[in-house]
Amino acid sequence: MEKAFVYGMSVRGENFTDRIKETKRLRLNFENGMNTILISPRRMGKTSLVKKAMGEVDNPEVKIVYMDIYDCRTEYDFYNRFASVLMKETASRSGQILDNIKKFLIRVSPKISFSPEPLSDISLSLGITPKEYEPEEILNLPEMIAREKGVHIVVCIDEFQQIGELPDSLIVQKRMRGVWQHQEHVSYCLFGSKKHLMTNLFQSKRMPFYQFGEMMFLDRIPTEDWIQFIIGRFEKYGKQISPSMAERICTFVDGYSSYVQQLAWNLLAETTDTASDTDFDNAVDALIAQCSGLFVEQTIGLSAYQLNFIRALCSGIHTDFGSKRVTSQYPLGTKSNIARIKKALMERELIEERTDGVFLSDVVFEKWFNREFKK
């Protein structure tokens, strides 16, 4: 069933808007074997963009494999996910999965579950441990498969920042880079939802993945493109919205793609014929209520100093946190304590550093916080 607006999942078809230049560039990278690192703030549509570019590659000699490693907590969690997705996605039919395993992973005893539903995914458990395979053997699987099948494989890894969270992460990264940089028939697209972790993995000269591929920074979709998209979706569902109201949606959520779609959907649901100011206010209330549970979880356990730091950000203060002007209004403790506050809030993904100061990472969190923690 087609949806008017899509959020909280990757966006496809008519729900995907703009990103023409980025899609073209990513598709060219896929087709020409270029490694790509995709970095952006959260809720900007990275996964949707990658899947859009994947769908536009029409070359039988290019095989694209997508995997999400968000729940991988150990090195061999990753190797099992990496290998199982490769076995499934490089098989032209379900029966060929076992052929792949017999050819490329002969020392494992796989468990395969086939769902009776024709479009359901096949469940594959390989149970790879250090006893069966060294890390380098698993990391080299895509090169072996590509050579055997006479194709170029593009491996797209979502939530790649998890690699930086693994035990002995630096050793794991060195292994990956050491194997992957020598592969001639494989390229990689690495992206994730935690900007500061991704930036540390790929932009620090001391890290193994420094200069591993082309860096793509995903920014906001222009408001004028959103306006036309929102008006068109309202019209398709027999309702009206003015250009200024569509722009108001974008302004309220600062152009963050997922939030634009979510607020637009809330407004569509509130609208009978033509979107009004009252409808917009109700849509905003719904958006904040929908996100409230997550935000409560994110703020549980924050100290008074940390809450004061967030209050300062909400009031428009983004630099000079140790100045008397700031600390007289928002007690933050010593300068060393301010540094600890920033570090702790950054690790929680609540704030981010930009060239012009420190800002809250989530624009809707800011709206919610102003309601819940008014001084």
mmCIF file of C-alpha atoms in Angstrom:
data_model
loop_
_atom_site.group_PDB
_atom_site.id
_atom_site.type_symbol
_atom_site.label_atom_id
_atom_site.label_comp_id
_atom_site.label_asym_id
_atom_site.label_seq_id
_atom_site.Cartn_x
_atom_site.Cartn_y
_atom_site.Cartn_z
ATOM 1 C CA MET A 1 0.000 0.000 0.000
ATOM 2 C CA GLU A 2 1.353 3.398 -0.972
ATOM 3 C CA LYS A 3 1.756 5.932 1.832
ATOM 4 C CA ALA A 4 1.285 9.682 1.553
ATOM 5 C CA PHE A 5 4.461 10.399 3.531
ATOM 6 C CA VAL A 6 7.097 7.989 4.846
ATOM 7 C CA TYR A 7 9.338 8.355 7.914
ATOM 8 C CA GLY A 8 11.172 6.026 10.279
ATOM 9 C CA MET A 9 12.185 3.761 7.373
ATOM 10 C CA SER A 10 13.930 4.043 4.021
ATOM 11 C CA VAL A 11 11.939 5.975 1.430
ATOM 12 C CA ARG A 12 11.295 4.723 -2.107
ATOM 13 C CA GLY A 13 9.299 5.534 -5.223
ATOM 14 C CA GLU A 14 7.137 8.648 -5.189
ATOM 15 C CA ASN A 15 7.957 9.285 -1.518
ATOM 16 C CA PHE A 16 11.597 9.933 -2.429
ATOM 17 C CA THR A 17 12.189 13.572 -3.304
ATOM 18 C CA ASP A 18 15.131 15.482 -4.844
ATOM 19 C CA ARG A 19 18.694 14.181 -4.189
ATOM 20 C CA ILE A 20 19.166 14.073 -7.960
ATOM 21 C CA LYS A 21 22.815 15.149 -7.874
ATOM 22 C CA GLU A 22 23.704 12.912 -4.933
ATOM 23 C CA THR A 23 21.936 9.895 -6.468
ATOM 24 C CA LYS A 24 23.761 10.363 -9.764
ATOM 25 C CA ARG A 25 27.142 10.659 -8.044
ATOM 26 C CA LEU A 26 26.576 7.614 -5.861
ATOM 27 C CA ARG A 27 25.366 5.548 -8.821
ATOM 28 C CA LEU A 28 28.497 6.506 -10.780
ATOM 29 C CA ASN A 29 30.658 5.476 -7.824
ATOM 30 C CA PHE A 30 28.893 2.117 -7.677
ATOM 31 C CA GLU A 31 29.311 1.536 -11.406
ATOM 32 C CA ASN A 32 32.968 2.580 -11.448
ATOM 33 C CA GLY A 33 34.231 0.801 -8.340
ATOM 34 C CA MET A 34 34.817 3.854 -6.152
ATOM 35 C CA ASN A 35 34.702 3.532 -2.362
ATOM 36 C CA THR A 36 32.248 6.001 -0.816
ATOM 37 C CA ILE A 37 31.882 7.301 2.730
ATOM 38 C CA LEU A 38 28.490 8.925 3.341
ATOM 39 C CA ILE A 39 28.268 11.253 6.352
ATOM 40 C CA SER A 40 25.419 13.491 7.457
ATOM 41 C CA PRO A 41 23.355 14.383 10.517
ATOM 42 C CA ARG A 42 20.683 11.910 11.556
ATOM 43 C CA ARG A 43 17.291 11.883 9.807
ATOM 44 C CA MET A 44 18.697 13.156 6.523
ATOM 45 C CA GLY A 45 17.810 10.064 4.466
ATOM 46 C CA LYS A 46 21.180 8.330 3.999
ATOM 47 C CA THR A 47 19.694 4.840 3.744
ATOM 48 C CA SER A 48 16.995 6.029 1.339
ATOM 49 C CA LEU A 49 19.628 7.663 -0.865
ATOM 50 C CA VAL A 50 21.797 4.529 -0.978
ATOM 51 C CA LYS A 51 18.834 2.300 -1.850
ATOM 52 C CA LYS A 52 17.690 4.784 -4.489
ATOM 53 C CA ALA A 53 21.148 4.696 -6.123
ATOM 54 C CA MET A 54 21.220 0.896 -5.863
ATOM 55 C CA GLY A 55 17.945 0.714 -7.746
ATOM 56 C CA GLU A 56 19.249 2.892 -10.578
ATOM 57 C CA VAL A 57 22.274 0.703 -11.355
ATOM 58 C CA ASP A 58 21.330 -1.272 -14.462
ATOM 59 C CA ASN A 59 24.496 -3.210 -15.171
ATOM 60 C CA PRO A 60 24.506 -7.014 -14.873
ATOM 61 C CA GLU A 61 28.241 -6.912 -14.191
ATOM 62 C CA VAL A 62 27.702 -4.881 -10.998
ATOM 63 C CA LYS A 63 26.221 -6.692 -8.001
ATOM 64 C CA ILE A 64 25.236 -4.541 -5.013
ATOM 65 C CA VAL A 65 24.941 -6.016 -1.537
ATOM 66 C CA TYR A 66 23.301 -4.116 1.337
ATOM 67 C CA MET A 67 23.632 -4.969 5.025
ATOM 68 C CA ASP A 68 22.755 -3.267 8.314
ATOM 69 C CA ILE A 69 25.132 -4.002 11.200
ATOM 70 C CA TYR A 70 23.407 -1.970 13.922
ATOM 71 C CA ASP A 71 23.005 -4.974 16.238
ATOM 72 C CA CYS A 72 26.538 -6.344 15.785
ATOM 73 C CA ARG A 73 28.287 -6.183 19.146
ATOM 74 C CA THR A 74 31.391 -8.293 18.593
ATOM 75 C CA GLU A 75 33.898 -8.817 15.802
ATOM 76 C CA TYR A 76 32.444 -12.216 14.893
ATOM 77 C CA ASP A 77 28.885 -10.844 15.018
ATOM 78 C CA PHE A 78 30.024 -8.647 12.153
ATOM 79 C CA TYR A 79 31.751 -11.496 10.268
ATOM 80 C CA ASN A 80 28.634 -13.648 10.504
ATOM 81 C CA ARG A 81 26.414 -10.826 9.234
ATOM 82 C CA PHE A 82 28.940 -9.956 6.505
ATOM 83 C CA ALA A 83 29.238 -13.548 5.285
ATOM 84 C CA SER A 84 25.549 -14.482 5.507
ATOM 85 C CA VAL A 85 24.405 -11.416 3.547
ATOM 86 C CA LEU A 86 27.056 -12.074 0.899
ATOM 87 C CA MET A 87 25.931 -15.701 0.571
ATOM 88 C CA LYS A 88 22.292 -14.656 0.119
ATOM 89 C CA GLU A 89 22.662 -11.514 -1.979
ATOM 90 C CA THR A 90 25.089 -12.982 -4.503
ATOM 91 C CA ALA A 91 22.837 -15.965 -5.172
ATOM 92 C CA SER A 92 20.614 -15.554 -8.227
ATOM 93 C CA ARG A 93 17.981 -17.794 -6.641
ATOM 94 C CA SER A 94 17.278 -19.210 -3.182
ATOM 95 C CA GLY A 95 18.581 -22.671 -4.050
ATOM 96 C CA GLN A 96 21.944 -21.200 -4.981
ATOM 97 C CA ILE A 97 22.629 -20.032 -1.422
ATOM 98 C CA LEU A 98 23.760 -23.520 -0.437
ATOM 99 C CA ASP A 99 25.928 -23.671 -3.552
ATOM 100 C CA ASN A 100 27.606 -20.448 -2.461
ATOM 101 C CA ILE A 101 28.237 -21.811 1.024
ATOM 102 C CA LYS A 102 29.661 -25.093 -0.287
ATOM 103 C CA LYS A 103 31.989 -23.181 -2.582
ATOM 104 C CA PHE A 104 33.140 -20.331 -0.349
ATOM 105 C CA LEU A 105 32.498 -21.465 3.257
ATOM 106 C CA ILE A 106 33.066 -25.183 3.272
ATOM 107 C CA ARG A 107 34.009 -25.336 6.984
ATOM 108 C CA VAL A 108 30.633 -24.241 8.389
ATOM 109 C CA SER A 109 27.353 -26.071 8.980
ATOM 110 C CA PRO A 110 24.684 -23.542 8.054
ATOM 111 C CA LYS A 111 21.090 -23.403 9.241
ATOM 112 C CA ILE A 112 18.673 -22.107 6.620
ATOM 113 C CA SER A 113 15.002 -21.338 7.218
ATOM 114 C CA PHE A 114 12.669 -20.776 4.273
ATOM 115 C CA SER A 115 9.448 -18.892 5.002
ATOM 116 C CA PRO A 116 6.258 -20.115 3.301
ATOM 117 C CA GLU A 117 5.597 -16.492 2.316
ATOM 118 C CA PRO A 118 7.017 -15.954 -1.211
ATOM 119 C CA LEU A 119 8.348 -12.454 -0.532
ATOM 120 C CA SER A 120 9.738 -13.114 2.956
ATOM 121 C CA ASP A 121 13.452 -13.101 3.645
ATOM 122 C CA ILE A 122 15.432 -16.298 4.026
ATOM 123 C CA SER A 123 16.946 -16.771 7.480
ATOM 124 C CA LEU A 124 20.557 -17.933 7.382
ATOM 125 C CA SER A 125 22.745 -18.773 10.383
ATOM 126 C CA LEU A 126 26.382 -19.644 9.685
ATOM 127 C CA GLY A 127 27.815 -19.850 13.194
ATOM 128 C CA ILE A 128 31.288 -18.716 12.118
ATOM 129 C CA THR A 129 33.835 -18.721 14.958
ATOM 130 C CA PRO A 130 37.622 -18.181 15.092
ATOM 131 C CA LYS A 131 37.962 -21.968 15.083
ATOM 132 C CA GLU A 132 36.572 -22.209 11.530
ATOM 133 C CA TYR A 133 37.822 -19.025 9.905
ATOM 134 C CA GLU A 134 40.379 -16.297 10.434
ATOM 135 C CA PRO A 135 39.022 -12.733 10.088
ATOM 136 C CA GLU A 136 41.001 -12.104 6.907
ATOM 137 C CA GLU A 137 39.324 -15.080 5.196
ATOM 138 C CA ILE A 138 35.855 -13.670 5.857
ATOM 139 C CA LEU A 139 36.844 -10.136 4.900
ATOM 140 C CA ASN A 140 38.124 -11.414 1.571
ATOM 141 C CA LEU A 141 34.895 -13.259 0.719
ATOM 142 C CA PRO A 142 33.490 -10.570 -1.614
ATOM 143 C CA GLU A 143 36.695 -10.577 -3.684
ATOM 144 C CA MET A 144 36.588 -14.365 -3.989
ATOM 145 C CA ILE A 145 32.918 -14.309 -5.001
ATOM 146 C CA ALA A 146 33.408 -11.446 -7.479
ATOM 147 C CA ARG A 147 36.278 -13.256 -9.214
ATOM 148 C CA GLU A 148 34.347 -16.514 -9.375
ATOM 149 C CA LYS A 149 31.184 -14.944 -10.767
ATOM 150 C CA GLY A 150 32.888 -12.440 -13.051
ATOM 151 C CA VAL A 151 31.227 -9.371 -11.524
ATOM 152 C CA HIS A 152 32.111 -6.283 -9.530
ATOM 153 C CA ILE A 153 30.563 -6.328 -6.058
ATOM 154 C CA VAL A 154 29.592 -3.178 -4.179
ATOM 155 C CA VAL A 155 29.202 -3.783 -0.433
ATOM 156 C CA CYS A 156 26.957 -1.189 1.251
ATOM 157 C CA ILE A 157 27.222 -1.267 5.054
ATOM 158 C CA ASP A 158 24.661 0.706 7.054
ATOM 159 C CA GLU A 159 25.340 1.800 10.664
ATOM 160 C CA PHE A 160 29.054 1.349 10.054
ATOM 161 C CA GLN A 161 29.856 3.409 13.160
ATOM 162 C CA GLN A 162 29.216 0.196 15.132
ATOM 163 C CA ILE A 163 32.701 -0.920 14.066
ATOM 164 C CA GLY A 164 34.087 1.851 16.239
ATOM 165 C CA GLU A 165 32.163 0.462 19.222
ATOM 166 C CA LEU A 166 33.456 -3.127 19.012
ATOM 167 C CA PRO A 167 35.933 -4.506 21.560
ATOM 168 C CA ASP A 168 39.483 -4.003 20.216
ATOM 169 C CA SER A 169 37.962 -1.787 17.552
ATOM 170 C CA LEU A 170 41.249 -0.370 16.291
ATOM 171 C CA ILE A 171 42.593 -3.876 15.604
ATOM 172 C CA VAL A 172 39.371 -4.778 13.760
ATOM 173 C CA GLN A 173 39.581 -1.627 11.645
ATOM 174 C CA LYS A 174 43.214 -2.340 10.740
ATOM 175 C CA ARG A 175 42.229 -5.838 9.617
ATOM 176 C CA MET A 176 39.406 -4.519 7.479
ATOM 177 C CA ARG A 177 41.465 -1.809 5.838
ATOM 178 C CA GLY A 178 44.368 -4.183 5.348
ATOM 179 C CA VAL A 179 42.230 -6.631 3.364
ATOM 180 C CA TRP A 180 39.780 -4.326 1.622
ATOM 181 C CA GLN A 181 42.337 -1.890 0.214
ATOM 182 C CA HIS A 182 43.866 -4.661 -1.927
ATOM 183 C CA GLN A 183 40.611 -5.942 -3.431
ATOM 184 C CA GLU A 184 40.339 -5.305 -7.172
ATOM 185 C CA HIS A 185 36.775 -6.452 -7.842
ATOM 186 C CA VAL A 186 35.010 -4.991 -4.803
ATOM 187 C CA SER A 187 34.167 -1.496 -3.628
ATOM 188 C CA TYR A 188 32.463 -0.264 -0.472
ATOM 189 C CA CYS A 189 29.832 2.272 0.536
ATOM 190 C CA LEU A 190 30.058 2.887 4.285
ATOM 191 C CA PHE A 191 27.540 5.048 6.131
ATOM 192 C CA GLY A 192 25.876 5.438 9.513
ATOM 193 C CA SER A 193 23.544 7.469 11.707
ATOM 194 C CA LYS A 194 26.023 8.757 14.307
ATOM 195 C CA LYS A 195 27.828 11.629 12.656
ATOM 196 C CA HIS A 196 30.542 12.230 15.248
ATOM 197 C CA LEU A 197 31.527 8.543 15.332
ATOM 198 C CA MET A 198 31.599 8.312 11.533
ATOM 199 C CA THR A 199 33.637 11.488 11.326
ATOM 200 C CA ASN A 200 36.160 10.100 13.807
ATOM 201 C CA LEU A 201 36.477 6.829 11.851
ATOM 202 C CA PHE A 202 37.131 8.446 8.472
ATOM 203 C CA GLN A 203 38.513 11.942 8.985
ATOM 204 C CA SER A 204 41.127 11.378 11.662
ATOM 205 C CA LYS A 205 44.613 10.816 10.245
ATOM 206 C CA ARG A 206 45.437 8.370 13.007
ATOM 207 C CA MET A 207 42.555 6.020 12.115
ATOM 208 C CA PRO A 208 42.918 3.070 9.684
ATOM 209 C CA PHE A 209 40.044 4.176 7.423
ATOM 210 C CA TYR A 210 41.445 7.662 6.824
ATOM 211 C CA GLN A 211 41.145 8.482 3.077
ATOM 212 C CA PHE A 212 39.567 5.092 2.344
ATOM 213 C CA GLY A 213 37.170 6.585 -0.202
ATOM 214 C CA GLU A 214 35.336 9.611 -1.491
ATOM 215 C CA MET A 215 33.625 11.550 1.280
ATOM 216 C CA MET A 216 30.033 12.582 0.569
ATOM 217 C CA PHE A 217 28.362 14.951 3.019
ATOM 218 C CA LEU A 218 24.586 14.872 2.836
ATOM 219 C CA ASP A 219 22.925 18.216 3.529
ATOM 220 C CA ARG A 220 19.304 19.338 3.730
ATOM 221 C CA ILE A 221 17.013 19.102 0.719
ATOM 222 C CA PRO A 222 16.222 22.658 -0.489
ATOM 223 C CA THR A 223 12.958 23.999 0.928
ATOM 224 C CA GLU A 224 11.597 24.856 -2.521
ATOM 225 C CA ASP A 225 11.839 21.182 -3.508
ATOM 226 C CA TRP A 226 10.033 20.114 -0.345
ATOM 227 C CA ILE A 227 7.254 22.650 -0.946
ATOM 228 C CA GLN A 228 6.400 21.221 -4.355
ATOM 229 C CA PHE A 229 6.611 17.676 -3.014
ATOM 230 C CA ILE A 230 4.311 18.371 -0.042
ATOM 231 C CA ILE A 231 1.731 20.233 -2.148
ATOM 232 C CA GLY A 232 1.711 17.375 -4.655
ATOM 233 C CA ARG A 233 1.163 14.726 -1.993
ATOM 234 C CA PHE A 234 -1.692 16.695 -0.411
ATOM 235 C CA GLU A 235 -3.347 17.101 -3.806
ATOM 236 C CA LYS A 236 -3.022 13.394 -4.512
ATOM 237 C CA TYR A 237 -5.049 12.700 -1.376
ATOM 238 C CA GLY A 238 -7.720 15.276 -2.183
ATOM 239 C CA LYS A 239 -6.539 18.002 0.186
ATOM 240 C CA GLN A 240 -4.938 21.422 -0.128
ATOM 241 C CA ILE A 241 -1.969 23.119 1.499
ATOM 242 C CA SER A 242 -0.594 26.545 0.717
ATOM 243 C CA PRO A 243 3.071 27.052 -0.253
ATOM 244 C CA SER A 244 3.584 29.103 2.919
ATOM 245 C CA MET A 245 2.187 26.296 5.093
ATOM 246 C CA ALA A 246 4.383 23.726 3.347
ATOM 247 C CA GLU A 247 7.365 26.006 3.963
ATOM 248 C CA ARG A 248 6.322 26.296 7.609
ATOM 249 C CA ILE A 249 6.658 22.517 7.944
ATOM 250 C CA CYS A 250 10.239 22.663 6.682
ATOM 251 C CA THR A 251 11.151 25.634 8.857
ATOM 252 C CA PHE A 252 9.781 24.060 12.027
ATOM 253 C CA VAL A 253 11.951 20.937 11.657
ATOM 254 C CA ASP A 254 14.903 22.751 10.053
ATOM 255 C CA GLY A 255 14.649 20.717 6.852
ATOM 256 C CA TYR A 256 15.472 17.313 8.403
ATOM 257 C CA SER A 257 14.048 14.872 5.865
ATOM 258 C CA SER A 258 12.478 12.317 8.182
ATOM 259 C CA TYR A 259 10.864 14.999 10.335
ATOM 260 C CA VAL A 260 9.554 16.856 7.265
ATOM 261 C CA GLN A 261 7.746 13.707 6.171
ATOM 262 C CA GLN A 262 6.500 12.949 9.687
ATOM 263 C CA LEU A 263 5.139 16.449 10.326
ATOM 264 C CA ALA A 264 3.628 16.604 6.833
ATOM 265 C CA TRP A 265 1.842 13.305 7.474
ATOM 266 C CA ASN A 266 0.528 14.567 10.826
ATOM 267 C CA LEU A 267 -0.773 17.705 9.123
ATOM 268 C CA LEU A 268 -2.397 15.713 6.335
ATOM 269 C CA ALA A 269 -4.141 13.582 8.956
ATOM 270 C CA GLU A 270 -5.417 16.700 10.769
ATOM 271 C CA THR A 271 -6.609 18.426 7.582
ATOM 272 C CA THR A 272 -10.188 18.072 6.372
ATOM 273 C CA ASP A 273 -9.995 20.194 3.218
ATOM 274 C CA THR A 274 -7.295 22.884 3.450
ATOM 275 C CA ALA A 275 -4.529 22.882 6.060
ATOM 276 C CA SER A 276 -5.116 25.602 8.672
ATOM 277 C CA ASP A 277 -3.093 27.111 11.512
ATOM 278 C CA THR A 278 -5.068 25.021 13.992
ATOM 279 C CA ASP A 279 -4.312 21.877 11.978
ATOM 280 C CA PHE A 280 -0.617 22.780 11.998
ATOM 281 C CA ASP A 281 -0.569 23.299 15.779
ATOM 282 C CA ASN A 282 -2.276 19.933 16.286
ATOM 283 C CA ALA A 283 0.217 18.277 13.921
ATOM 284 C CA VAL A 284 3.123 19.738 15.907
ATOM 285 C CA ASP A 285 1.624 18.532 19.190
ATOM 286 C CA ALA A 286 1.308 15.057 17.670
ATOM 287 C CA LEU A 287 4.928 15.115 16.452
ATOM 288 C CA ILE A 288 6.280 16.053 19.871
ATOM 289 C CA ALA A 289 4.085 13.437 21.551
ATOM 290 C CA GLN A 290 5.302 10.773 19.091
ATOM 291 C CA CYS A 291 8.928 11.551 19.953
ATOM 292 C CA SER A 292 8.419 12.140 23.672
ATOM 293 C CA GLY A 293 9.169 8.587 24.810
ATOM 294 C CA LEU A 294 12.550 8.572 23.096
ATOM 295 C CA PHE A 295 13.451 12.010 24.443
ATOM 296 C CA VAL A 296 12.502 11.046 27.999
ATOM 297 C CA GLU A 297 14.794 8.025 27.688
ATOM 298 C CA GLN A 298 17.626 10.223 26.389
ATOM 299 C CA THR A 299 17.385 12.646 29.319
ATOM 300 C CA ILE A 300 17.039 10.118 32.143
ATOM 301 C CA GLY A 301 20.017 10.452 34.469
ATOM 302 C CA LEU A 302 21.244 13.800 33.158
ATOM 303 C CA SER A 303 22.825 15.935 35.870
ATOM 304 C CA ALA A 304 21.691 19.451 36.745
ATOM 305 C CA TYR A 305 24.806 20.794 35.030
ATOM 306 C CA GLN A 306 24.021 18.840 31.845
ATOM 307 C CA LEU A 307 20.422 20.070 31.841
ATOM 308 C CA ASN A 308 21.673 23.630 32.290
ATOM 309 C CA PHE A 309 24.007 23.186 29.324
ATOM 310 C CA ILE A 310 21.053 22.115 27.179
ATOM 311 C CA ARG A 311 19.029 25.072 28.482
ATOM 312 C CA ALA A 312 21.843 27.374 27.371
ATOM 313 C CA LEU A 313 21.809 25.848 23.879
ATOM 314 C CA CYS A 314 18.027 26.244 23.678
ATOM 315 C CA SER A 315 18.376 29.916 24.577
ATOM 316 C CA GLY A 316 20.711 30.525 21.628
ATOM 317 C CA ILE A 317 24.092 30.233 23.368
ATOM 318 C CA HIS A 318 26.514 28.132 21.331
ATOM 319 C CA THR A 319 29.987 29.371 22.328
ATOM 320 C CA ASP A 320 31.874 30.846 25.333
ATOM 321 C CA PHE A 321 30.193 28.527 27.847
ATOM 322 C CA GLY A 322 32.766 29.367 30.505
ATOM 323 C CA SER A 323 32.136 33.108 30.358
ATOM 324 C CA LYS A 324 30.609 34.883 33.350
ATOM 325 C CA ARG A 325 27.727 36.009 31.132
ATOM 326 C CA VAL A 326 26.741 32.378 30.570
ATOM 327 C CA THR A 327 27.573 30.771 33.924
ATOM 328 C CA SER A 328 25.730 33.475 35.882
ATOM 329 C CA GLN A 329 22.513 32.431 34.156
ATOM 330 C CA TYR A 330 23.243 28.731 33.610
ATOM 331 C CA PRO A 331 25.439 27.195 36.351
ATOM 332 C CA LEU A 332 27.859 24.797 34.647
ATOM 333 C CA GLY A 333 30.694 24.424 37.140
ATOM 334 C CA THR A 334 34.364 24.795 36.278
ATOM 335 C CA LYS A 335 35.835 24.929 32.778
ATOM 336 C CA SER A 336 37.011 21.330 33.134
ATOM 337 C CA ASN A 337 33.467 20.363 34.138
ATOM 338 C CA ILE A 338 32.105 22.087 31.025
ATOM 339 C CA ALA A 339 34.447 19.938 28.928
ATOM 340 C CA ARG A 340 33.122 16.822 30.667
ATOM 341 C CA ILE A 341 29.536 17.952 30.096
ATOM 342 C CA LYS A 342 30.164 18.398 26.362
ATOM 343 C CA LYS A 343 31.846 15.003 26.110
ATOM 344 C CA ALA A 344 29.023 13.213 27.937
ATOM 345 C CA LEU A 345 26.261 14.871 25.901
ATOM 346 C CA MET A 346 28.106 14.190 22.672
ATOM 347 C CA GLU A 347 28.417 10.511 23.546
ATOM 348 C CA ARG A 348 24.652 10.436 24.070
ATOM 349 C CA GLU A 349 24.217 11.975 20.601
ATOM 350 C CA LEU A 350 22.353 14.916 22.130
ATOM 351 C CA ILE A 351 24.753 17.609 20.898
ATOM 352 C CA GLU A 352 27.188 18.095 18.052
ATOM 353 C CA GLU A 353 30.057 20.461 17.362
ATOM 354 C CA ARG A 354 29.957 22.587 14.234
ATOM 355 C CA THR A 355 32.294 25.253 12.927
ATOM 356 C CA ASP A 356 30.186 27.958 14.590
ATOM 357 C CA GLY A 357 29.727 26.291 17.973
ATOM 358 C CA VAL A 358 27.848 23.554 19.797
ATOM 359 C CA PHE A 359 24.238 22.732 18.868
ATOM 360 C CA LEU A 360 21.577 20.218 19.797
ATOM 361 C CA SER A 361 21.599 17.294 17.367
ATOM 362 C CA ASP A 362 17.828 16.973 17.096
ATOM 363 C CA VAL A 363 15.616 19.963 16.300
ATOM 364 C CA VAL A 364 12.457 18.295 17.628
ATOM 365 C CA PHE A 365 14.266 17.389 20.851
ATOM 366 C CA GLU A 366 14.855 21.120 21.292
ATOM 367 C CA LYS A 367 11.116 21.854 20.882
ATOM 368 C CA TRP A 368 10.254 19.100 23.360
ATOM 369 C CA PHE A 369 12.893 20.200 25.875
ATOM 370 C CA ASN A 370 11.625 23.776 25.819
ATOM 371 C CA ARG A 371 8.175 22.482 26.737
ATOM 372 C CA GLU A 372 9.269 20.048 29.420
ATOM 373 C CA PHE A 373 12.146 21.912 31.088
ATOM 374 C CA LYS A 374 11.135 25.548 30.994
ATOM 375 C CA LYS A 375 13.040 27.379 33.680
#
